[in-house]
mmCIF file of C-alpha atoms and ligand atoms in Angstrom:
data_model
loop_
_atom_site.group_PDB
_atom_site.id
_atom_site.type_symbol
_atom_site.label_atom_id
_atom_site.label_comp_id
_atom_site.label_asym_id
_atom_site.label_seq_id
_atom_site.Cartn_x
_atom_site.Cartn_y
_atom_site.Cartn_z
ATOM 1 C CA MET A 191 158.457 118.772 90.582
ATOM 2 C CA ILE A 192 155.638 120.904 92.025
ATOM 3 C CA LYS A 193 157.408 121.140 95.374
ATOM 4 C CA GLU A 194 160.710 122.119 93.765
ATOM 5 C CA ASN A 195 159.009 124.708 91.576
ATOM 6 C CA LEU A 196 157.216 126.213 94.547
ATOM 7 C CA ASN A 197 160.387 126.389 96.587
ATOM 8 C CA SER A 198 162.328 128.110 93.891
ATOM 9 C CA ILE A 199 159.581 130.681 93.276
ATOM 10 C CA GLN A 200 159.236 131.318 96.980
ATOM 11 C CA GLN A 201 162.965 132.034 97.120
ATOM 12 C CA ASP A 202 162.560 134.450 94.231
ATOM 13 C CA ILE A 203 159.855 136.598 95.743
ATOM 14 C CA PRO A 204 160.196 138.891 98.763
ATOM 15 C CA ASN A 205 158.295 138.181 101.981
ATOM 16 C CA HIS A 206 155.758 140.948 101.514
ATOM 17 C CA VAL A 207 154.578 139.433 98.205
ATOM 18 C CA THR A 208 151.829 136.800 98.362
ATOM 19 C CA LEU A 209 152.060 133.876 95.979
ATOM 20 C CA VAL A 210 148.742 132.694 94.521
ATOM 21 C CA ALA A 211 149.257 129.247 93.015
ATOM 22 C CA VAL A 212 147.035 129.197 89.921
ATOM 23 C CA SER A 213 145.694 125.659 89.736
ATOM 24 C CA LYS A 214 143.060 126.053 86.997
ATOM 25 C CA THR A 215 142.642 122.932 84.843
ATOM 26 C CA LYS A 216 144.982 120.994 87.175
ATOM 27 C CA PRO A 217 143.820 117.905 89.074
ATOM 28 C CA ILE A 218 143.153 117.731 92.827
ATOM 29 C CA ALA A 219 146.253 115.580 93.285
ATOM 30 C CA ASP A 220 148.458 118.411 92.023
ATOM 31 C CA ILE A 221 146.885 120.872 94.426
ATOM 32 C CA GLN A 222 147.291 118.413 97.290
ATOM 33 C CA GLU A 223 150.967 118.098 96.392
ATOM 34 C CA ALA A 224 151.387 121.873 96.516
ATOM 35 C CA TYR A 225 149.435 121.938 99.788
ATOM 36 C CA ASP A 226 151.710 119.307 101.281
ATOM 37 C CA ALA A 227 154.656 121.496 100.301
ATOM 38 C CA GLY A 228 153.136 124.301 102.380
ATOM 39 C CA GLN A 229 151.177 126.312 99.798
ATOM 40 C CA ARG A 230 147.816 127.580 101.128
ATOM 41 C CA VAL A 231 146.626 130.151 98.572
ATOM 42 C CA PHE A 232 145.196 128.898 95.286
ATOM 43 C CA GLY A 233 143.617 130.656 92.325
ATOM 44 C CA GLU A 234 141.004 129.365 89.911
ATOM 45 C CA ASN A 235 139.231 131.036 87.016
ATOM 46 C CA LYS A 236 136.031 128.975 86.810
ATOM 47 C CA VAL A 237 133.539 128.982 89.667
ATOM 48 C CA GLN A 238 132.324 125.410 89.260
ATOM 49 C CA GLU A 239 135.862 124.041 89.122
ATOM 50 C CA MET A 240 136.798 126.001 92.241
ATOM 51 C CA VAL A 241 133.723 124.708 94.118
ATOM 52 C CA THR A 242 134.567 121.079 93.258
ATOM 53 C CA LYS A 243 138.143 121.560 94.455
ATOM 54 C CA TYR A 244 137.052 123.419 97.580
ATOM 55 C CA ASP A 245 134.771 120.509 98.495
ATOM 56 C CA ALA A 246 137.533 117.949 97.998
ATOM 57 C CA LEU A 247 140.488 119.673 99.661
ATOM 58 C CA PRO A 248 141.531 120.795 103.176
ATOM 59 C CA LYS A 249 139.485 123.678 104.522
ATOM 60 C CA ASP A 250 142.402 125.897 105.499
ATOM 61 C CA ILE A 251 143.066 126.650 101.825
ATOM 62 C CA GLU A 252 142.424 130.245 100.781
ATOM 63 C CA TRP A 253 140.590 130.271 97.464
ATOM 64 C CA HIS A 254 140.941 133.170 95.061
ATOM 65 C CA MET A 255 138.722 133.676 92.009
ATOM 66 C CA ILE A 256 141.011 135.181 89.402
ATOM 67 C CA GLY A 257 138.943 134.818 86.239
ATOM 68 C CA HIS A 258 136.351 136.938 84.576
ATOM 69 C CA LEU A 259 133.245 136.645 86.728
ATOM 70 C CA GLN A 260 129.700 135.972 85.608
ATOM 71 C CA ARG A 261 127.327 137.560 88.062
ATOM 72 C CA ASN A 262 124.990 134.549 88.143
ATOM 73 C CA LYS A 263 127.823 132.333 89.422
ATOM 74 C CA VAL A 264 128.715 134.422 92.471
ATOM 75 C CA LYS A 265 126.195 132.594 94.647
ATOM 76 C CA TYR A 266 127.988 129.272 94.263
ATOM 77 C CA MET A 267 131.193 130.470 95.876
ATOM 78 C CA ALA A 268 129.913 133.143 98.268
ATOM 79 C CA HIS A 269 130.202 130.855 101.302
ATOM 80 C CA PHE A 270 133.955 130.272 101.008
ATOM 81 C CA VAL A 271 135.784 132.466 98.471
ATOM 82 C CA ASP A 272 138.539 134.511 100.119
ATOM 83 C CA LEU A 273 139.344 137.055 97.422
ATOM 84 C CA ILE A 274 137.774 137.890 94.075
ATOM 85 C CA HIS A 275 140.401 139.454 91.781
ATOM 86 C CA GLY A 276 138.472 140.212 88.619
ATOM 87 C CA VAL A 277 135.668 142.575 89.620
ATOM 88 C CA ASP A 278 134.948 144.987 86.804
ATOM 89 C CA SER A 279 131.615 146.629 87.520
ATOM 90 C CA LEU A 280 129.526 148.157 90.278
ATOM 91 C CA LYS A 281 126.762 145.661 89.381
ATOM 92 C CA THR A 282 129.095 142.764 90.111
ATOM 93 C CA LEU A 283 130.073 144.324 93.443
ATOM 94 C CA GLN A 284 126.365 144.641 94.262
ATOM 95 C CA GLU A 285 125.774 140.982 93.480
ATOM 96 C CA ILE A 286 128.782 139.892 95.546
ATOM 97 C CA ASN A 287 127.489 142.070 98.390
ATOM 98 C CA LYS A 288 124.026 140.482 98.176
ATOM 99 C CA GLN A 289 125.386 136.927 98.213
ATOM 100 C CA ALA A 290 127.921 137.676 100.956
ATOM 101 C CA LYS A 291 125.124 139.062 103.133
ATOM 102 C CA LYS A 292 123.233 135.749 102.898
ATOM 103 C CA HIS A 293 126.228 134.057 104.488
ATOM 104 C CA ASN A 294 126.854 136.845 106.941
ATOM 105 C CA ARG A 295 130.293 137.430 105.430
ATOM 106 C CA VAL A 296 132.354 140.292 104.065
ATOM 107 C CA ILE A 297 133.984 139.240 100.805
ATOM 108 C CA ASN A 298 137.244 140.882 99.839
ATOM 109 C CA CYS A 299 137.479 142.062 96.234
ATOM 110 C CA LEU A 300 140.012 143.570 93.862
ATOM 111 C CA LEU A 301 138.929 145.870 91.067
ATOM 112 C CA GLN A 302 140.445 144.793 87.771
ATOM 113 C CA ALA A 303 142.072 147.626 85.860
ATOM 114 C CA ARG A 304 142.515 147.484 82.128
ATOM 115 C CA ILE A 305 146.163 148.236 81.513
ATOM 116 C CA ALA A 306 146.930 146.060 78.467
ATOM 117 C CA GLU A 307 146.705 147.380 74.951
ATOM 118 C CA GLU A 308 144.889 144.278 73.681
ATOM 119 C CA GLU A 309 141.153 144.692 73.054
ATOM 120 C CA THR A 310 140.385 141.318 74.591
ATOM 121 C CA LYS A 311 141.333 142.017 78.175
ATOM 122 C CA PHE A 312 138.583 142.707 80.672
ATOM 123 C CA GLY A 313 138.777 145.477 83.153
ATOM 124 C CA LEU A 314 138.030 149.041 84.132
ATOM 125 C CA SER A 315 139.725 152.259 83.122
ATOM 126 C CA PHE A 316 141.187 154.311 85.966
ATOM 127 C CA ASP A 317 138.293 156.737 85.515
ATOM 128 C CA ASP A 318 135.776 153.877 85.817
ATOM 129 C CA ILE A 319 137.401 152.816 89.077
ATOM 130 C CA GLN A 320 137.243 156.322 90.459
ATOM 131 C CA GLU A 321 133.599 156.536 89.433
ATOM 132 C CA ILE A 322 132.682 153.309 91.240
ATOM 133 C CA VAL A 323 134.348 154.442 94.411
ATOM 134 C CA ASN A 324 132.644 157.841 94.230
ATOM 135 C CA ASP A 325 129.202 156.390 93.471
ATOM 136 C CA GLU A 326 126.861 157.121 96.337
ATOM 137 C CA SER A 327 125.606 153.534 96.387
ATOM 138 C CA PHE A 328 129.116 152.157 96.841
ATOM 139 C CA ILE A 329 129.365 153.000 100.513
ATOM 140 C CA GLU A 330 126.171 151.035 101.184
ATOM 141 C CA LEU A 331 127.879 147.806 100.160
ATOM 142 C CA THR A 332 128.799 146.694 103.664
ATOM 143 C CA ASN A 333 129.319 143.014 102.826
ATOM 144 C CA ILE A 334 132.151 143.619 100.403
ATOM 145 C CA LYS A 335 135.506 145.240 100.919
ATOM 146 C CA VAL A 336 137.658 146.467 98.080
ATOM 147 C CA VAL A 337 141.157 145.708 99.277
ATOM 148 C CA GLY A 338 143.178 146.283 96.143
ATOM 149 C CA LEU A 339 143.569 146.392 92.400
ATOM 150 C CA MET A 340 144.438 143.740 89.828
ATOM 151 C CA GLY A 341 145.896 144.092 86.377
ATOM 152 C CA MET A 342 147.255 142.005 83.519
ATOM 153 C CA ALA A 343 149.903 143.340 81.170
ATOM 154 C CA THR A 344 149.820 142.883 77.415
ATOM 155 C CA PHE A 345 150.949 139.431 76.291
ATOM 156 C CA THR A 346 154.210 140.439 74.657
ATOM 157 C CA ASP A 347 157.969 139.971 74.876
ATOM 158 C CA ASN A 348 158.422 143.717 74.966
ATOM 159 C CA GLN A 349 159.637 144.286 78.516
ATOM 160 C CA ALA A 350 159.444 148.057 78.210
ATOM 161 C CA GLN A 351 155.778 147.805 77.268
ATOM 162 C CA ILE A 352 154.988 145.517 80.191
ATOM 163 C CA LYS A 353 156.909 147.749 82.560
ATOM 164 C CA LYS A 354 155.031 150.811 81.354
ATOM 165 C CA GLU A 355 151.689 149.099 82.000
ATOM 166 C CA PHE A 356 152.621 147.831 85.471
ATOM 167 C CA THR A 357 154.036 151.219 86.424
ATOM 168 C CA SER A 358 150.908 153.030 85.331
ATOM 169 C CA LEU A 359 148.793 150.807 87.559
ATOM 170 C CA GLU A 360 151.179 151.179 90.459
ATOM 171 C CA SER A 361 151.021 154.964 90.317
ATOM 172 C CA PHE A 362 147.226 154.962 90.055
ATOM 173 C CA PHE A 363 147.128 152.571 93.027
ATOM 174 C CA ASP A 364 149.266 154.994 95.040
ATOM 175 C CA THR A 365 146.973 157.885 94.185
ATOM 176 C CA ILE A 366 143.652 156.248 94.954
ATOM 177 C CA LYS A 367 144.662 154.377 98.050
ATOM 178 C CA VAL A 368 144.526 157.558 100.146
ATOM 179 C CA GLU A 369 140.716 157.404 99.840
ATOM 180 C CA VAL A 370 139.975 155.077 102.711
ATOM 181 C CA LYS A 371 136.339 154.152 103.473
ATOM 182 C CA ASN A 372 134.687 151.406 105.535
ATOM 183 C CA ASN A 373 134.556 149.144 102.496
ATOM 184 C CA PHE A 374 137.522 150.522 100.604
ATOM 185 C CA GLU A 375 141.054 150.159 101.857
ATOM 186 C CA LEU A 376 143.674 149.306 99.287
ATOM 187 C CA LYS A 377 146.520 147.087 100.406
ATOM 188 C CA ILE A 378 146.899 144.570 97.588
ATOM 189 C CA LEU A 379 148.275 145.185 94.119
ATOM 190 C CA SER A 380 147.811 141.937 92.190
ATOM 191 C CA MET A 381 149.994 141.851 89.124
ATOM 192 C CA GLY A 382 152.433 139.358 87.637
ATOM 193 C CA MET A 383 152.137 135.862 86.183
ATOM 194 C CA SER A 384 154.697 133.171 85.291
ATOM 195 C CA GLY A 385 156.217 135.211 82.507
ATOM 196 C CA ASP A 386 156.397 138.601 84.132
ATOM 197 C CA TYR A 387 156.219 138.312 87.914
ATOM 198 C CA GLN A 388 159.758 139.555 88.591
ATOM 199 C CA LEU A 389 159.104 142.711 86.611
ATOM 200 C CA ALA A 390 155.715 143.070 88.337
ATOM 201 C CA ILE A 391 157.366 142.894 91.768
ATOM 202 C CA ASP A 392 159.938 145.481 90.695
ATOM 203 C CA CYS A 393 156.980 147.696 89.750
ATOM 204 C CA GLY A 394 155.298 147.357 93.157
ATOM 205 C CA SER A 395 153.201 144.198 92.955
ATOM 206 C CA THR A 396 152.274 142.678 96.345
ATOM 207 C CA MET A 397 150.523 139.582 94.974
ATOM 208 C CA VAL A 398 151.585 137.371 92.064
ATOM 209 C CA ARG A 399 149.392 134.790 90.319
ATOM 210 C CA ILE A 400 151.545 131.956 89.053
ATOM 211 C CA GLY A 401 150.325 128.821 87.310
ATOM 212 C CA SER A 402 152.478 127.176 84.692
ATOM 213 C CA SER A 403 155.792 127.817 86.460
ATOM 214 C CA ILE A 404 154.471 125.777 89.390
ATOM 215 C CA PHE A 405 152.238 123.123 87.823
ATOM 216 C CA GLY A 406 153.642 122.932 84.289
ATOM 217 C CA ALA A 407 151.934 123.889 81.050
ATOM 218 C CA ARG A 408 148.170 123.596 80.980
ATOM 219 C CA ASN A 409 146.460 121.089 78.760
ATOM 220 C CA TYR A 410 142.970 122.323 78.039
ATOM 221 C CA PHE A 411 141.964 119.130 76.289
ATOM 222 C CA VAL A 412 142.191 116.846 79.298
HETATM 223 C C1 PLP B 625 145.941 131.620 84.155
HETATM 224 C C2 PLP B 625 146.089 132.927 84.874
HETATM 225 C C3 PLP B 625 147.295 133.238 85.547
HETATM 226 C C4 PLP B 625 148.496 132.314 85.605
HETATM 227 O O1 PLP B 625 149.096 132.245 84.354
HETATM 228 P P1 PLP B 625 150.550 131.523 84.173
HETATM 229 O O2 PLP B 625 151.088 132.180 82.980
HETATM 230 O O3 PLP B 625 150.280 130.096 84.005
HETATM 231 O O4 PLP B 625 151.335 131.803 85.410
HETATM 232 C C5 PLP B 625 147.338 134.435 86.230
HETATM 233 N N1 PLP B 625 146.323 135.309 86.233
HETATM 234 C C6 PLP B 625 145.169 135.040 85.594
HETATM 235 C C7 PLP B 625 144.061 136.031 85.648
HETATM 236 C C8 PLP B 625 145.016 133.862 84.884
HETATM 237 O O5 PLP B 625 143.857 133.595 84.249
#
């Protein structure tokens, strides 16, 4: 099933859109099956789980951290993580920079924008993002590179609401991406999950994070 699901999603999304297969809570065997079907980019939301899977699986996999990040966990993934989607403070960027430096790497990051109406979603306001980029200490972070923005729409069936939120992020993305610096060059707009990825792509997404439509529903009790 995983192979068929992947194929049908790949046919659904245009070439310029990257598919991140969200494998959180799923066993290594499922990831291996997706890998054997050609998938190379996987997303996890817990650092320890991602490290365990990284250790067990082929090394040409690109690992994305998509969850809310605790600063004290950055060190465990700094040697291999390819893209961190959920960065929502300058302090976190500083910690990523510090850990990346130890491994002589530059770690790519996305700043997470808060676009949903729900109180529970993490993320930065557009003003917060502008402030981080303008902060004089930002440019000193030479071991990180902010390569895009990430956002999650409100969990709702209201398509107009979701569209409004995606569109607002897309237009902010277009505005701020003219500000290119050594460590700031926006190319990636990460929005869209199983339930809303088509709409997200229509609204300008270049990276979709899809879990349950590939691997099936998650069972958190396993
Ligand atoms: C779990 C998760 C996804 C994937 O969700 P699905 O609805 O299963 O596709 C995408 N993005 C983030 C940040 C997630 O935590």
